[in-house]
Coordinates of C-alpha atoms and ligand atoms in Angstrom, one line a residue:
X11 CA 111.1 -88.7 58.4
X12 CA 112.7 -88.4 55.0
X13 CA 109.6 -86.5 53.8
X14 CA 109.8 -84.2 56.8
X15 CA 113.5 -83.5 56.1
X16 CA 112.6 -82.7 52.5
X17 CA 109.8 -80.4 53.5
X18 CA 112.0 -78.7 56.1
X19 CA 114.9 -78.0 53.6
X20 CA 112.3 -76.8 51.1
X21 CA 110.8 -74.4 53.6
X22 CA 114.3 -73.3 54.7
X23 CA 115.1 -72.5 51.1
X24 CA 111.8 -70.7 50.8
X25 CA 112.5 -68.8 54.0
X26 CA 116.0 -67.8 52.8
X27 CA 114.6 -66.7 49.5
X28 CA 111.9 -64.6 51.3
X29 CA 114.5 -63.1 53.6
X30 CA 116.8 -62.2 50.7
X31 CA 113.9 -60.8 48.7
X32 CA 112.7 -58.6 51.6
X33 CA 116.3 -57.4 52.2
X34 CA 116.6 -56.4 48.6
X35 CA 113.3 -54.6 48.8
X36 CA 114.2 -53.0 52.0
X37 CA 117.4 -51.6 50.6
X38 CA 115.8 -50.5 47.3
X39 CA 112.8 -48.9 49.1
X40 CA 114.9 -47.3 51.8
X41 CA 116.7 -45.5 49.0
X42 CA 113.3 -44.3 47.7
X43 CA 113.8 -46.0 44.3
X44 CA 110.6 -48.0 44.2
X45 CA 107.1 -46.9 43.4
X46 CA 105.9 -47.8 46.8
X47 CA 104.9 -50.5 49.2
X48 CA 101.6 -51.4 50.7
X49 CA 102.1 -51.9 54.4
X50 CA 99.5 -54.7 54.2
X51 CA 101.5 -57.0 51.9
X52 CA 105.1 -56.2 53.0
X53 CA 104.9 -55.1 56.7
X54 CA 106.3 -51.8 57.5
X55 CA 109.4 -50.8 55.5
X56 CA 110.6 -47.7 57.1
X57 CA 111.3 -44.9 54.6
X58 CA 109.5 -46.5 51.7
X59 CA 106.4 -45.0 50.2
X60 CA 103.5 -46.5 52.2
X61 CA 100.5 -47.0 49.9
X62 CA 96.8 -46.8 50.6
X63 CA 94.4 -49.2 48.9
X64 CA 94.4 -47.0 45.9
X65 CA 98.1 -47.2 45.4
X66 CA 98.9 -43.7 46.5
X67 CA 101.6 -42.8 49.1
X68 CA 99.8 -42.0 52.4
X69 CA 99.7 -38.2 52.5
X70 CA 99.2 -37.7 56.2
X71 CA 102.2 -36.1 57.9
X72 CA 102.9 -34.8 61.4
X73 CA 99.7 -36.6 62.4
X74 CA 98.2 -39.1 64.8
X75 CA 96.3 -42.4 65.0
X76 CA 93.0 -42.6 66.8
X77 CA 91.4 -45.9 67.7
X78 CA 87.6 -45.7 67.8
X79 CA 84.9 -48.4 67.8
X80 CA 87.3 -51.1 66.6
X81 CA 88.8 -49.0 63.8
X82 CA 92.0 -47.0 63.4
X83 CA 91.9 -43.5 61.9
X84 CA 95.1 -41.9 60.7
X85 CA 95.0 -38.1 60.4
X86 CA 97.8 -35.9 59.1
X87 CA 98.8 -32.9 57.1
X88 CA 97.9 -33.1 53.4
X89 CA 101.0 -31.8 51.6
X90 CA 101.7 -31.0 48.0
X91 CA 103.5 -33.6 45.8
X92 CA 105.5 -30.7 44.4
X93 CA 107.8 -28.0 46.0
X94 CA 106.0 -25.6 48.3
X95 CA 103.9 -25.4 51.4
X96 CA 100.4 -25.2 49.9
X97 CA 97.9 -27.4 51.6
X98 CA 94.3 -28.6 51.1
X99 CA 93.9 -29.4 54.8
X100 CA 94.0 -32.5 57.0
X101 CA 93.7 -35.9 55.4
X102 CA 92.1 -39.0 57.1
X103 CA 92.7 -42.7 56.4
X104 CA 90.9 -45.6 58.1
X105 CA 92.0 -49.1 58.7
X106 CA 90.8 -52.3 60.5
X107 CA 94.3 -53.6 61.0
X108 CA 96.8 -50.7 60.9
X109 CA 98.2 -52.0 57.6
X110 CA 95.4 -51.6 54.9
X111 CA 94.5 -48.0 54.7
X112 CA 91.4 -46.6 53.1
X113 CA 91.6 -42.9 52.0
X114 CA 88.7 -41.1 53.6
X115 CA 89.6 -37.7 52.0
X116 CA 90.0 -34.4 53.7
X117 CA 88.7 -34.4 57.3
X118 CA 89.3 -30.7 57.5
X119 CA 89.5 -28.5 54.4
X120 CA 91.1 -25.1 54.1
X121 CA 88.6 -22.3 53.6
X122 CA 88.1 -20.3 50.4
X123 CA 86.7 -17.3 52.4
X124 CA 89.1 -14.4 52.5
X125 CA 90.0 -13.5 56.1
X126 CA 89.1 -16.8 57.5
X127 CA 91.7 -18.1 59.9
X128 CA 92.2 -21.3 57.9
X129 CA 92.0 -19.5 54.5
X130 CA 93.8 -21.4 51.7
X131 CA 97.5 -20.4 52.0
X132 CA 97.6 -20.9 55.8
X133 CA 99.8 -23.6 57.3
X134 CA 98.2 -26.4 59.2
X135 CA 100.6 -28.7 61.1
X136 CA 100.6 -31.6 63.5
X137 CA 96.8 -32.2 63.6
X138 CA 95.7 -34.4 66.5
X139 CA 92.2 -35.8 67.0
X140 CA 90.6 -37.1 70.2
X141 CA 87.2 -38.4 71.1
X142 CA 85.2 -36.7 73.9
X143 CA 83.1 -39.4 75.7
X144 CA 80.9 -36.7 77.3
X145 CA 79.9 -34.8 74.2
X146 CA 80.3 -37.7 71.7
X147 CA 82.3 -35.3 69.5
X148 CA 85.6 -35.8 67.7
X149 CA 87.9 -32.8 68.4
X150 CA 90.8 -31.8 66.3
X151 CA 93.6 -29.5 67.5
X152 CA 96.4 -28.3 65.2
X153 CA 99.2 -25.8 64.9
X154 CA 98.0 -22.9 62.7
X155 CA 99.9 -20.3 60.9
X156 CA 97.9 -17.6 59.2
X157 CA 98.1 -17.0 55.5
X158 CA 101.0 -14.7 54.5
X159 CA 102.5 -14.5 57.9
X160 CA 105.1 -17.3 57.7
X161 CA 105.5 -18.9 61.1
X162 CA 104.8 -15.6 63.0
X163 CA 101.2 -16.2 64.2
X164 CA 102.1 -19.3 66.3
X165 CA 98.5 -20.2 67.0
X166 CA 96.5 -23.3 67.8
X167 CA 93.3 -24.2 65.8
X168 CA 90.3 -26.2 66.9
X169 CA 87.7 -28.1 64.8
X170 CA 85.0 -30.5 65.7
X171 CA 83.0 -33.3 64.0
X172 CA 80.3 -35.8 64.8
X173 CA 82.1 -38.6 63.0
X174 CA 85.8 -39.5 63.0
X175 CA 86.3 -39.0 59.3
X176 CA 84.7 -35.6 59.3
X177 CA 84.0 -33.2 57.8
X178 CA 85.4 -31.2 60.8
X179 CA 84.0 -27.8 61.3
X180 CA 86.6 -25.1 62.1
X181 CA 85.7 -23.4 65.4
X182 CA 88.5 -21.1 66.5
X183 CA 92.2 -20.3 66.6
X184 CA 94.3 -18.2 68.9
X185 CA 97.2 -17.9 71.3
X186 CA 97.0 -19.9 74.5
X187 CA 95.6 -18.6 77.8
X188 CA 95.9 -14.8 77.5
X189 CA 96.3 -13.0 80.8
X190 CA 97.1 -16.2 82.7
X191 CA 100.4 -17.1 84.2
X192 CA 101.8 -20.6 84.2
X193 CA 101.2 -22.3 87.5
X194 CA 105.0 -22.9 87.9
X195 CA 106.2 -19.4 87.3
X196 CA 106.8 -17.9 90.7
X197 CA 105.0 -14.7 91.7
X198 CA 108.2 -12.7 91.7
X199 CA 108.8 -13.4 88.0
X200 CA 105.4 -12.3 86.9
X201 CA 105.6 -8.7 85.7
X202 CA 103.8 -8.7 82.3
X203 CA 106.6 -6.5 80.7
X204 CA 108.2 -6.9 77.3
X205 CA 111.9 -6.9 78.2
X206 CA 113.0 -8.9 75.1
X207 CA 115.1 -6.1 73.7
X208 CA 117.2 -5.8 76.8
X209 CA 119.4 -8.9 76.1
X210 CA 121.5 -10.2 73.3
X211 CA 119.9 -13.3 71.8
X212 CA 121.5 -16.5 73.0
X213 CA 123.8 -14.7 75.5
X214 CA 123.9 -16.3 79.0
X215 CA 121.9 -13.4 80.4
X216 CA 119.2 -13.9 77.7
X217 CA 119.1 -17.7 78.4
X218 CA 118.7 -17.0 82.1
X219 CA 116.0 -14.4 81.3
X220 CA 114.1 -16.9 79.1
X221 CA 114.3 -19.4 81.9
X222 CA 112.8 -16.8 84.2
X223 CA 109.8 -16.1 81.8
X224 CA 111.1 -13.4 79.4
X225 CA 108.6 -14.5 76.7
X226 CA 105.8 -15.5 79.0
X227 CA 105.8 -11.9 80.3
X228 CA 106.0 -10.5 76.7
X229 CA 103.1 -12.6 75.6
X230 CA 101.0 -12.3 78.8
X231 CA 98.3 -10.1 77.3
X232 CA 98.1 -11.6 73.8
X233 CA 98.4 -15.2 74.9
X234 CA 101.2 -17.8 74.7
X235 CA 102.7 -18.9 71.4
X236 CA 101.7 -22.4 70.2
X237 CA 103.6 -24.2 67.5
X238 CA 104.5 -27.9 67.3
X239 CA 101.8 -29.7 69.4
X240 CA 100.2 -32.8 70.6
X241 CA 97.1 -33.8 72.7
X242 CA 97.0 -36.3 75.5
X243 CA 93.9 -37.7 77.1
X244 CA 94.5 -39.1 80.6
X245 CA 92.8 -42.1 82.1
X246 CA 90.4 -39.8 84.0
X247 CA 89.2 -38.3 80.7
X248 CA 91.0 -34.9 81.2
X249 CA 92.8 -33.7 78.1
X250 CA 95.9 -31.6 77.7
X251 CA 97.4 -29.5 74.9
X252 CA 101.2 -29.8 74.9
X253 CA 103.0 -27.3 72.6
X254 CA 106.2 -25.5 71.8
X255 CA 105.9 -22.0 73.1
X256 CA 108.0 -19.0 73.9
X257 CA 109.7 -18.9 70.4
X258 CA 110.1 -22.7 70.5
X259 CA 112.3 -22.3 73.6
X260 CA 110.0 -23.8 76.2
X261 CA 107.3 -26.4 76.2
X262 CA 103.9 -25.8 77.8
X263 CA 101.3 -28.2 79.0
X264 CA 97.8 -26.7 79.2
X265 CA 94.7 -28.3 80.6
X266 CA 91.6 -28.4 78.3
X267 CA 88.0 -27.8 79.3
X268 CA 85.7 -30.8 79.8
X269 CA 84.5 -30.5 76.2
X270 CA 88.1 -30.3 74.9
X271 CA 87.3 -27.2 73.0
X272 CA 89.2 -24.6 75.0
X273 CA 91.8 -24.1 77.7
X274 CA 91.0 -23.9 81.3
X275 CA 93.7 -21.3 82.1
X276 CA 95.8 -23.8 84.0
X277 CA 99.2 -24.5 82.4
X278 CA 102.8 -25.2 83.2
X279 CA 106.2 -24.7 81.6
X280 CA 108.5 -27.6 80.9
X281 CA 112.2 -27.4 80.3
X282 CA 112.5 -23.6 80.0
X283 CA 115.0 -22.5 77.3
X284 CA 115.5 -26.2 76.4
X285 CA 114.5 -25.6 72.8
X286 CA 112.2 -28.6 72.3
X287 CA 109.6 -29.2 69.6
X288 CA 107.6 -32.2 68.1
X289 CA 106.3 -33.4 71.5
X290 CA 104.7 -36.8 71.8
X291 CA 103.3 -38.1 75.1
X292 CA 102.4 -41.5 76.5
X293 CA 101.6 -43.0 79.8
X294 CA 103.0 -46.4 81.0
X295 CA 103.2 -48.0 84.4
X296 CA 101.7 -44.9 86.1
X297 CA 104.4 -42.6 84.7
X298 CA 104.1 -40.0 81.9
X299 CA 106.7 -40.0 79.2
X300 CA 107.4 -37.3 76.6
X301 CA 109.6 -37.6 73.6
X302 CA 110.6 -34.4 71.8
X303 CA 113.1 -33.2 69.2
X304 CA 115.5 -30.2 69.1
X305 CA 114.6 -27.3 66.8
X306 CA 116.5 -27.7 63.4
X307 CA 113.7 -26.9 61.0
X308 CA 113.0 -29.9 58.7
X309 CA 116.4 -31.5 59.4
X310 CA 116.5 -34.4 61.9
X311 CA 118.3 -34.1 65.2
X312 CA 118.6 -36.1 68.4
X313 CA 115.4 -37.0 70.3
X314 CA 115.0 -36.2 74.0
X315 CA 113.1 -38.0 76.7
X316 CA 111.3 -36.6 79.7
X317 CA 109.5 -38.3 82.5
X318 CA 107.0 -37.2 85.2
X319 CA 104.8 -38.7 87.9
X320 CA 102.1 -36.2 86.9
X321 CA 101.3 -34.3 83.7
X322 CA 101.2 -31.0 85.5
X323 CA 104.1 -31.9 87.7
X324 CA 107.9 -31.8 87.6
X325 CA 109.4 -33.3 84.4
X326 CA 112.9 -34.8 84.5
X327 CA 115.0 -35.1 81.3
X328 CA 116.6 -38.4 80.5
X329 CA 118.9 -39.6 77.7
X330 CA 117.8 -40.1 74.1
X331 CA 115.4 -43.1 73.9
X332 CA 116.3 -44.0 70.3
X333 CA 118.6 -47.0 69.9
X334 CA 120.4 -48.2 66.7
X335 CA 121.9 -46.8 63.5
X336 CA 121.3 -43.0 63.1
X337 CA 119.8 -42.9 66.6
X338 CA 121.6 -39.6 67.1
X339 CA 119.4 -38.1 64.4
X340 CA 116.2 -40.0 65.3
X341 CA 116.8 -42.5 62.4
X342 CA 116.5 -39.5 60.0
X343 CA 113.0 -38.6 61.2
X344 CA 111.2 -36.4 63.7
X345 CA 108.5 -37.7 66.2
X346 CA 104.9 -36.9 65.7
X347 CA 102.7 -39.1 67.9
X348 CA 102.7 -42.2 70.1
X349 CA 99.6 -44.2 70.3
X350 CA 98.6 -47.2 72.4
X351 CA 97.3 -50.0 70.1
X352 CA 94.7 -51.7 72.2
X353 CA 94.9 -54.8 70.0
X354 CA 98.6 -55.6 70.4
X355 CA 98.9 -53.7 73.7
X356 CA 101.9 -51.9 72.3
X357 CA 102.8 -48.2 72.2
X358 CA 103.7 -47.3 68.7
X359 CA 105.8 -44.2 68.0
X360 CA 105.2 -42.4 64.6
X361 CA 107.9 -40.3 63.0
X362 CA 108.2 -38.2 59.8
X363 CA 111.2 -38.3 57.5
X364 CA 110.6 -34.8 56.2
X365 CA 111.2 -34.0 52.5
X366 CA 111.1 -30.2 52.4
X367 CA 111.6 -30.3 48.5
X368 CA 108.3 -32.2 48.3
X369 CA 106.5 -32.4 51.7
X370 CA 103.8 -34.7 50.4
X371 CA 106.5 -37.3 49.7
X372 CA 107.8 -37.2 53.3
X373 CA 108.1 -40.8 54.5
X374 CA 106.9 -42.6 57.6
X375 CA 108.6 -44.5 60.3
X376 CA 106.6 -46.4 62.9
X377 CA 108.4 -48.3 65.7
X378 CA 107.2 -50.0 68.8
X379 CA 108.2 -48.6 72.1
X380 CA 109.7 -51.2 74.4
X381 CA 110.5 -51.0 78.1
X382 CA 113.8 -52.0 79.7
X383 CA 114.5 -51.4 83.3
X384 CA 111.4 -49.3 83.6
X385 CA 112.5 -46.9 80.7
X386 CA 111.1 -46.6 77.2
X387 CA 113.3 -47.3 74.3
X388 CA 112.7 -47.0 70.6
X389 CA 114.8 -49.5 68.7
X390 CA 115.5 -49.2 65.0
X391 CA 114.0 -51.9 62.8
X392 CA 114.2 -51.3 59.0
X393 CA 111.4 -53.8 58.6
X394 CA 108.7 -55.1 60.9
X395 CA 105.2 -56.3 60.7
X396 CA 102.4 -56.1 63.2
Ligands
DGJ14 C1 109.9 -28.6 62.5 C2 108.5 -28.9 63.0 O1 108.5 -30.0 63.8 C3 107.6 -29.2 61.8 O2 106.3 -29.5 62.2 C4 107.6 -27.9 60.9 O3 107.1 -26.9 61.7 C5 109.1 -27.6 60.6 N1 109.9 -27.4 61.7 C6 109.1 -26.3 59.8 O4 110.5 -25.9 59.6

């Protein structure tokens, strides 16, 4: 008994020491003052540098995690460790346990061929990779901005690979569904005219006109704009491209072909004039949930939550799902993807703390999504471990 008491007080001391040590590390690393933390040894310390097995900060931003054949693959924007937007392409990391990450190199590399859509100098954002069971191919979609055109092109890009780590072959890029109207824009509002010059931007008339399809009509022939995006594969194997369209004012959900390489022409508008970007979608208890952000460039803002009984159905907006300190600015981050971890059975939400001065040093936040009273919540935890 005496021995037991001794062991207990020893382990209490040890536990206290461990807690104090991790709290010190959490506060140092949250301020970005340490070289970095390997998620494997320390759990996830939000806002710290997360190191791969080679000791480098994981350079995969705006990305996603794919679970395939018992392994996790983390894809994301490769960004420079210096000021500027220059990119090499899309990085891939693999892991058996979500904590020890092996750098697999560039899954998609920018092209050196002048005139190629993904020519070096282009912007590749928010890459998402899904596996197509019918074709056995890995399909990557991303937001593409053409070299030298700022954010004006507003295109999607598609690439394909036989293996998860790539190399992915670039297939095509473009605007979405030219000459197709959204399923939920009524006949009377479909005129194919460009009336954007008629209204003063942000006036009540302009907002009403946007709601009634001002930009859908403007872009009818060329195809709909596609910026921040995600992919979602439903239980029946159908895949969807969810993206910020209409000058980032309205979200679209477009159905993909069976091979996931193109659109079928069927799409809907969600939250017209709601100014949403950074969509991430999950399904739980037969309902579809989408978390988005507002549009404030690289600066964080308050997350929004939407719910629907069907992907191509009516979406209802609900209050901010984030809970805890700085929840009004998404804990300082912006959402990029929610994945279902089949091992823990948890949905995990991934966020970027953008560092526009050095995009490669943007930090990661991963948090589990929990359900209370049938609604998803994302609760802040500075430190947690799988
Ligand atoms: C916010 C988006 O979510 C990011 O992916 C990126 O496009 C920045 N805007 C650029 O300002």
